[in-house]
């Protein structure tokens, strides 16, 4: 059983009892959240495709923690001009565990 869910503008293929890193969500750790923008649902009996979403399928998840991704270095240089810029960025993420697809 799997579902394709729209979480914070990104699409994720999720299955039950699996952990995922998603963009930062406004939810407290150890709280339950429900994703109702399910675009596709599949199980043994077949596949349902939403137009654009499925109204009768929801994905329930538990927020485990808020964390940051690995640092990404942005380095700019122009030769013979003595121009160098080095910047770093760490994207904020939320780790969730999908508990149920119903």
Short mmCIF file of N, CA, C and O in Angstrom, two decimals:
data_model
loop_
_atom_site.label_atom_id
_atom_site.label_comp_id
_atom_site.label_asym_id
_atom_site.label_seq_id
_atom_site.Cartn_x
_atom_site.Cartn_y
_atom_site.Cartn_z
N UNK A 1 0.84 -1.16 0.00
CA UNK A 1 0.00 0.00 0.00
C UNK A 1 0.90 1.24 0.00
O UNK A 1 1.83 1.34 0.79
N UNK A 2 0.62 2.17 -0.90
CA UNK A 2 1.40 3.39 -0.99
C UNK A 2 0.49 4.53 -1.40
O UNK A 2 -0.64 4.32 -1.84
N UNK A 3 0.99 5.75 -1.23
CA UNK A 3 0.26 6.94 -1.64
C UNK A 3 1.26 8.00 -2.07
O UNK A 3 2.38 8.05 -1.57
N UNK A 4 0.85 8.84 -2.99
CA UNK A 4 1.63 10.00 -3.38
C UNK A 4 0.93 11.21 -2.78
O UNK A 4 -0.24 11.47 -3.05
N UNK A 5 1.68 11.94 -1.91
CA UNK A 5 1.09 13.01 -1.10
C UNK A 5 1.81 14.32 -1.41
O UNK A 5 3.03 14.34 -1.60
N UNK A 6 1.04 15.40 -1.42
CA UNK A 6 1.60 16.74 -1.56
C UNK A 6 1.86 17.29 -0.16
O UNK A 6 0.92 17.57 0.58
N UNK A 7 3.14 17.44 0.21
CA UNK A 7 3.53 17.97 1.51
C UNK A 7 4.34 19.23 1.29
O UNK A 7 5.44 19.18 0.75
N UNK A 8 3.80 20.37 1.67
CA UNK A 8 4.47 21.67 1.57
C UNK A 8 4.94 21.95 0.15
O UNK A 8 6.04 22.44 -0.08
N UNK A 9 4.12 21.61 -0.84
CA UNK A 9 4.44 21.91 -2.22
C UNK A 9 5.31 20.88 -2.92
O UNK A 9 5.62 21.04 -4.09
N UNK A 10 5.73 19.83 -2.22
CA UNK A 10 6.53 18.77 -2.82
C UNK A 10 5.76 17.46 -2.75
O UNK A 10 5.01 17.23 -1.82
N UNK A 11 5.99 16.60 -3.74
CA UNK A 11 5.29 15.31 -3.79
C UNK A 11 6.19 14.21 -3.26
O UNK A 11 7.37 14.13 -3.63
N UNK A 12 5.63 13.38 -2.37
CA UNK A 12 6.35 12.26 -1.78
C UNK A 12 5.56 10.99 -1.95
O UNK A 12 4.34 10.98 -1.74
N UNK A 13 6.24 9.91 -2.33
CA UNK A 13 5.62 8.59 -2.36
C UNK A 13 5.86 7.97 -0.99
O UNK A 13 7.01 7.72 -0.61
N UNK A 14 4.79 7.72 -0.23
CA UNK A 14 4.91 7.27 1.15
C UNK A 14 4.27 5.90 1.31
O UNK A 14 3.34 5.54 0.60
N UNK A 15 4.81 5.15 2.27
CA UNK A 15 4.24 3.88 2.69
C UNK A 15 4.12 3.90 4.21
O UNK A 15 4.73 4.74 4.88
N UNK A 16 3.35 2.97 4.76
CA UNK A 16 3.14 2.94 6.21
C UNK A 16 4.41 2.52 6.94
O UNK A 16 5.22 1.75 6.43
N UNK A 17 4.56 3.04 8.18
CA UNK A 17 5.67 2.73 9.08
C UNK A 17 7.03 3.04 8.46
O UNK A 17 8.00 2.31 8.67
N UNK A 18 7.11 4.14 7.71
CA UNK A 18 8.35 4.58 7.09
C UNK A 18 8.60 6.03 7.50
O UNK A 18 7.67 6.81 7.64
N UNK A 19 9.90 6.38 7.67
CA UNK A 19 10.28 7.73 8.10
C UNK A 19 10.77 8.53 6.90
O UNK A 19 11.46 8.00 6.04
N UNK A 20 10.42 9.83 6.89
CA UNK A 20 10.78 10.71 5.78
C UNK A 20 11.23 12.05 6.32
O UNK A 20 10.79 12.49 7.38
N UNK A 21 12.11 12.72 5.56
CA UNK A 21 12.47 14.11 5.81
C UNK A 21 11.67 14.96 4.83
O UNK A 21 11.76 14.77 3.62
N UNK A 22 10.91 15.91 5.35
CA UNK A 22 10.07 16.79 4.53
C UNK A 22 10.44 18.23 4.86
O UNK A 22 11.08 18.50 5.88
N UNK A 23 10.04 19.20 4.03
CA UNK A 23 10.29 20.61 4.38
C UNK A 23 9.66 20.96 5.72
O UNK A 23 8.71 20.32 6.16
N UNK A 24 10.17 21.98 6.36
CA UNK A 24 9.77 22.36 7.71
C UNK A 24 8.25 22.57 7.81
O UNK A 24 7.67 23.31 7.01
N UNK A 25 7.64 21.88 8.78
CA UNK A 25 6.21 21.99 9.04
C UNK A 25 5.99 22.70 10.37
O UNK A 25 6.79 22.58 11.29
N UNK A 26 4.88 23.43 10.47
CA UNK A 26 4.55 24.11 11.71
C UNK A 26 3.77 23.17 12.61
O UNK A 26 2.55 23.29 12.75
N UNK A 27 4.47 22.23 13.23
CA UNK A 27 3.86 21.26 14.13
C UNK A 27 4.88 20.93 15.21
O UNK A 27 6.08 20.91 14.96
N UNK A 28 4.40 20.67 16.40
CA UNK A 28 5.26 20.33 17.51
C UNK A 28 5.72 18.88 17.40
O UNK A 28 5.00 18.04 16.87
N UNK A 29 6.93 18.57 17.90
CA UNK A 29 7.36 17.17 17.93
C UNK A 29 6.41 16.30 18.76
O UNK A 29 5.80 16.77 19.71
N UNK A 30 6.26 15.05 18.39
CA UNK A 30 5.36 14.07 19.00
C UNK A 30 3.89 14.41 18.81
O UNK A 30 3.05 13.95 19.58
N UNK A 31 3.56 15.19 17.80
CA UNK A 31 2.16 15.48 17.50
C UNK A 31 1.76 14.76 16.22
O UNK A 31 2.60 14.43 15.38
N UNK A 32 0.47 14.51 16.08
CA UNK A 32 -0.07 13.85 14.90
C UNK A 32 -0.52 14.89 13.89
O UNK A 32 -1.11 15.91 14.25
N UNK A 33 -0.22 14.65 12.61
CA UNK A 33 -0.69 15.52 11.54
C UNK A 33 -1.36 14.67 10.48
O UNK A 33 -1.08 13.47 10.35
N UNK A 34 -2.26 15.30 9.73
CA UNK A 34 -3.01 14.61 8.69
C UNK A 34 -2.76 15.32 7.37
O UNK A 34 -2.89 16.54 7.27
N UNK A 35 -2.39 14.56 6.35
CA UNK A 35 -2.21 15.09 5.00
C UNK A 35 -3.41 14.64 4.17
O UNK A 35 -3.64 13.45 3.99
N UNK A 36 -4.18 15.61 3.68
CA UNK A 36 -5.37 15.26 2.92
C UNK A 36 -5.21 15.51 1.42
O UNK A 36 -6.10 15.20 0.65
N UNK A 37 -4.06 16.03 0.99
CA UNK A 37 -3.81 16.22 -0.45
C UNK A 37 -3.14 14.97 -1.01
O UNK A 37 -1.95 14.96 -1.30
N UNK A 38 -3.92 13.91 -1.16
CA UNK A 38 -3.42 12.65 -1.69
C UNK A 38 -3.69 12.64 -3.20
O UNK A 38 -4.84 12.75 -3.63
N UNK A 39 -2.63 12.53 -3.98
CA UNK A 39 -2.76 12.59 -5.44
C UNK A 39 -2.98 11.23 -6.07
O UNK A 39 -3.61 11.12 -7.11
N UNK A 40 -2.43 10.17 -5.43
CA UNK A 40 -2.53 8.83 -5.99
C UNK A 40 -2.48 7.84 -4.84
O UNK A 40 -1.80 8.06 -3.85
N UNK A 41 -3.24 6.76 -4.96
CA UNK A 41 -3.29 5.73 -3.93
C UNK A 41 -3.26 4.37 -4.61
O UNK A 41 -3.98 4.14 -5.58
N UNK A 42 -2.43 3.47 -4.11
CA UNK A 42 -2.35 2.15 -4.70
C UNK A 42 -2.25 1.07 -3.64
O UNK A 42 -1.61 1.25 -2.62
N UNK A 43 -2.94 -0.04 -3.88
CA UNK A 43 -2.86 -1.22 -3.01
C UNK A 43 -3.03 -2.46 -3.87
O UNK A 43 -2.92 -2.40 -5.10
N UNK A 44 -3.30 -3.61 -3.23
CA UNK A 44 -3.41 -4.86 -3.97
C UNK A 44 -4.58 -4.89 -4.95
O UNK A 44 -4.53 -5.53 -5.98
N UNK A 45 -5.67 -4.17 -4.61
CA UNK A 45 -6.85 -4.22 -5.46
C UNK A 45 -6.75 -3.32 -6.69
O UNK A 45 -7.49 -3.50 -7.64
N UNK A 46 -5.85 -2.33 -6.65
CA UNK A 46 -5.72 -1.45 -7.80
C UNK A 46 -5.18 -0.09 -7.41
O UNK A 46 -4.72 0.12 -6.29
N UNK A 47 -5.24 0.83 -8.36
CA UNK A 47 -4.71 2.18 -8.16
C UNK A 47 -5.80 3.20 -8.41
O UNK A 47 -6.56 3.09 -9.37
N UNK A 48 -5.88 4.20 -7.52
CA UNK A 48 -6.82 5.31 -7.70
C UNK A 48 -6.01 6.56 -8.00
O UNK A 48 -5.03 6.85 -7.31
N UNK A 49 -6.44 7.31 -8.99
CA UNK A 49 -5.78 8.54 -9.38
C UNK A 49 -6.73 9.69 -9.14
O UNK A 49 -7.89 9.66 -9.57
N UNK A 50 -6.26 10.72 -8.43
CA UNK A 50 -7.10 11.87 -8.12
C UNK A 50 -7.15 12.85 -9.26
O UNK A 50 -6.27 12.91 -10.11
N UNK A 51 -8.19 13.66 -9.25
CA UNK A 51 -8.34 14.69 -10.27
C UNK A 51 -8.76 15.99 -9.62
O UNK A 51 -9.93 16.32 -9.65
N UNK A 52 -7.93 16.77 -8.98
CA UNK A 52 -6.50 16.58 -8.75
C UNK A 52 -6.17 15.78 -7.48
O UNK A 52 -5.08 15.25 -7.36
N UNK A 53 -7.10 15.70 -6.50
CA UNK A 53 -6.81 14.94 -5.28
C UNK A 53 -7.92 13.95 -5.00
O UNK A 53 -9.03 14.07 -5.52
N UNK A 54 -7.61 12.98 -4.14
CA UNK A 54 -8.61 12.00 -3.69
C UNK A 54 -9.21 12.50 -2.38
O UNK A 54 -8.50 12.83 -1.44
N UNK A 55 -10.53 12.54 -2.30
CA UNK A 55 -11.20 13.06 -1.11
C UNK A 55 -11.35 12.01 -0.02
O UNK A 55 -11.46 12.36 1.15
N UNK A 56 -11.37 10.73 -0.36
CA UNK A 56 -11.66 9.70 0.63
C UNK A 56 -10.41 9.05 1.22
O UNK A 56 -10.51 8.16 2.05
N UNK A 57 -9.20 9.51 0.84
CA UNK A 57 -7.96 8.93 1.36
C UNK A 57 -7.19 10.00 2.12
O UNK A 57 -7.05 11.13 1.65
N UNK A 58 -6.71 9.64 3.32
CA UNK A 58 -5.90 10.54 4.13
C UNK A 58 -4.66 9.80 4.62
O UNK A 58 -4.68 8.59 4.79
N UNK A 59 -3.59 10.56 4.84
CA UNK A 59 -2.35 9.99 5.35
C UNK A 59 -2.10 10.60 6.72
O UNK A 59 -2.06 11.81 6.88
N UNK A 60 -1.94 9.73 7.72
CA UNK A 60 -1.69 10.15 9.10
C UNK A 60 -0.22 9.95 9.41
O UNK A 60 0.35 8.90 9.11
N UNK A 61 0.39 10.97 10.03
CA UNK A 61 1.82 10.90 10.33
C UNK A 61 2.09 11.50 11.70
O UNK A 61 1.29 12.28 12.23
N UNK A 62 3.23 11.12 12.27
CA UNK A 62 3.68 11.63 13.56
C UNK A 62 4.96 12.41 13.35
O UNK A 62 5.88 11.93 12.66
N UNK A 63 5.04 13.62 13.92
CA UNK A 63 6.24 14.44 13.81
C UNK A 63 7.26 13.94 14.82
O UNK A 63 6.99 13.88 16.02
N UNK A 64 8.44 13.55 14.34
CA UNK A 64 9.48 13.04 15.22
C UNK A 64 10.40 14.14 15.72
O UNK A 64 10.68 14.24 16.92
N UNK A 65 10.91 14.98 14.81
CA UNK A 65 11.83 16.04 15.21
C UNK A 65 11.96 17.07 14.10
O UNK A 65 11.59 16.83 12.96
N UNK A 66 12.51 18.24 14.48
CA UNK A 66 12.91 19.27 13.52
C UNK A 66 14.42 19.27 13.48
O UNK A 66 15.08 19.24 14.52
N UNK A 67 14.99 19.32 12.28
CA UNK A 67 16.43 19.24 12.13
C UNK A 67 16.86 20.09 10.94
O UNK A 67 16.03 20.71 10.29
N UNK A 68 18.16 20.09 10.68
CA UNK A 68 18.70 20.80 9.52
C UNK A 68 19.41 19.82 8.61
O UNK A 68 19.97 18.83 9.05
N UNK A 69 19.42 20.13 7.32
CA UNK A 69 20.08 19.32 6.32
C UNK A 69 21.58 19.62 6.33
O UNK A 69 22.04 20.50 7.07
N UNK A 70 22.34 18.90 5.54
CA UNK A 70 23.77 19.16 5.42
C UNK A 70 24.01 20.55 4.82
O UNK A 70 23.18 21.06 4.06
N UNK A 71 25.16 21.12 5.16
CA UNK A 71 25.48 22.46 4.67
C UNK A 71 25.81 22.42 3.18
O UNK A 71 26.53 21.54 2.70
N UNK A 72 25.28 23.40 2.45
CA UNK A 72 25.55 23.58 1.04
C UNK A 72 26.38 24.85 0.90
O UNK A 72 25.99 25.91 1.38
N UNK A 73 27.54 24.74 0.28
CA UNK A 73 28.44 25.87 0.11
C UNK A 73 28.20 26.49 -1.26
O UNK A 73 28.21 25.80 -2.28
N UNK A 74 27.99 27.81 -1.28
CA UNK A 74 27.84 28.56 -2.53
C UNK A 74 29.07 29.45 -2.65
O UNK A 74 29.28 30.35 -1.84
N UNK A 75 29.89 29.18 -3.65
CA UNK A 75 31.14 29.92 -3.83
C UNK A 75 31.12 30.59 -5.19
O UNK A 75 30.92 29.94 -6.21
N UNK A 76 31.34 31.91 -5.20
CA UNK A 76 31.38 32.67 -6.44
C UNK A 76 32.77 33.28 -6.59
O UNK A 76 33.33 33.78 -5.62
N UNK A 77 33.29 33.26 -7.81
CA UNK A 77 34.61 33.84 -8.06
C UNK A 77 34.68 34.36 -9.48
O UNK A 77 34.21 33.71 -10.40
N UNK A 78 35.25 35.53 -9.62
CA UNK A 78 35.53 36.08 -10.95
C UNK A 78 37.04 36.24 -11.05
O UNK A 78 37.66 36.92 -10.22
N UNK A 79 37.59 35.62 -12.07
CA UNK A 79 39.04 35.62 -12.17
C UNK A 79 39.55 37.00 -12.61
O UNK A 79 38.87 37.76 -13.30
N UNK A 80 40.76 37.34 -12.16
CA UNK A 80 41.48 38.59 -12.46
C UNK A 80 40.75 39.84 -11.98
O UNK A 80 41.08 40.93 -12.40
N UNK A 81 39.75 39.70 -11.12
CA UNK A 81 39.05 40.88 -10.58
C UNK A 81 39.18 40.93 -9.06
O UNK A 81 38.85 41.91 -8.45
N UNK A 82 39.66 39.85 -8.46
CA UNK A 82 39.79 39.74 -7.01
C UNK A 82 38.41 39.78 -6.35
O UNK A 82 38.18 40.48 -5.38
N UNK A 83 37.49 39.00 -6.92
CA UNK A 83 36.12 38.91 -6.39
C UNK A 83 35.87 37.48 -5.95
O UNK A 83 35.92 36.55 -6.76
N UNK A 84 35.66 37.28 -4.66
CA UNK A 84 35.34 35.96 -4.12
C UNK A 84 34.25 36.12 -3.06
O UNK A 84 34.33 37.01 -2.23
N UNK A 85 33.25 35.24 -3.09
CA UNK A 85 32.19 35.22 -2.08
C UNK A 85 31.92 33.77 -1.71
O UNK A 85 31.71 32.92 -2.58
N UNK A 86 31.90 33.50 -0.42
CA UNK A 86 31.60 32.15 0.07
C UNK A 86 30.46 32.25 1.06
O UNK A 86 30.53 32.96 2.06
N UNK A 87 29.38 31.53 0.77
CA UNK A 87 28.20 31.53 1.63
C UNK A 87 27.78 30.09 1.88
O UNK A 87 27.93 29.23 1.00
N UNK A 88 27.22 29.84 3.03
CA UNK A 88 26.71 28.51 3.37
C UNK A 88 25.23 28.58 3.68
O UNK A 88 24.71 29.62 4.08
N UNK A 89 24.55 27.45 3.50
CA UNK A 89 23.11 27.39 3.76
C UNK A 89 22.76 26.00 4.26
O UNK A 89 23.26 24.99 3.75
N UNK A 90 21.91 25.94 5.29
CA UNK A 90 21.40 24.66 5.79
C UNK A 90 19.88 24.72 5.77
O UNK A 90 19.27 25.55 6.46
N UNK A 91 19.26 23.85 4.98
CA UNK A 91 17.81 23.81 4.86
C UNK A 91 17.20 23.17 6.10
O UNK A 91 17.68 22.16 6.59
N UNK A 92 16.12 23.77 6.62
CA UNK A 92 15.44 23.22 7.78
C UNK A 92 14.44 22.16 7.34
O UNK A 92 13.68 22.37 6.39
N UNK A 93 14.45 21.02 8.04
CA UNK A 93 13.61 19.89 7.69
C UNK A 93 12.84 19.40 8.90
O UNK A 93 13.19 19.68 10.04
N UNK A 94 11.78 18.64 8.63
CA UNK A 94 11.01 17.96 9.66
C UNK A 94 11.04 16.48 9.35
O UNK A 94 10.82 16.08 8.21
N UNK A 95 11.31 15.67 10.37
CA UNK A 95 11.32 14.21 10.19
C UNK A 95 9.98 13.68 10.67
O UNK A 95 9.57 13.94 11.80
N UNK A 96 9.29 12.95 9.78
CA UNK A 96 7.98 12.39 10.11
C UNK A 96 8.00 10.89 9.93
O UNK A 96 8.84 10.35 9.20
N UNK A 97 7.06 10.23 10.59
CA UNK A 97 6.84 8.79 10.39
C UNK A 97 5.39 8.60 10.01
O UNK A 97 4.48 9.01 10.76
N UNK A 98 5.14 7.99 8.87
CA UNK A 98 3.78 7.72 8.41
C UNK A 98 3.23 6.56 9.22
O UNK A 98 3.79 5.46 9.22
N UNK A 99 2.12 6.80 9.93
CA UNK A 99 1.54 5.76 10.77
C UNK A 99 0.43 5.00 10.08
O UNK A 99 0.30 3.79 10.28
N UNK A 100 -0.38 5.71 9.29
CA UNK A 100 -1.54 5.04 8.68
C UNK A 100 -1.95 5.73 7.40
O UNK A 100 -1.89 6.95 7.30
N UNK A 101 -2.36 4.94 6.42
CA UNK A 101 -2.97 5.45 5.19
C UNK A 101 -4.39 4.89 5.15
O UNK A 101 -4.59 3.69 5.09
N UNK A 102 -5.35 5.79 5.23
CA UNK A 102 -6.75 5.33 5.30
C UNK A 102 -7.62 6.16 4.37
O UNK A 102 -7.38 7.30 4.14
#
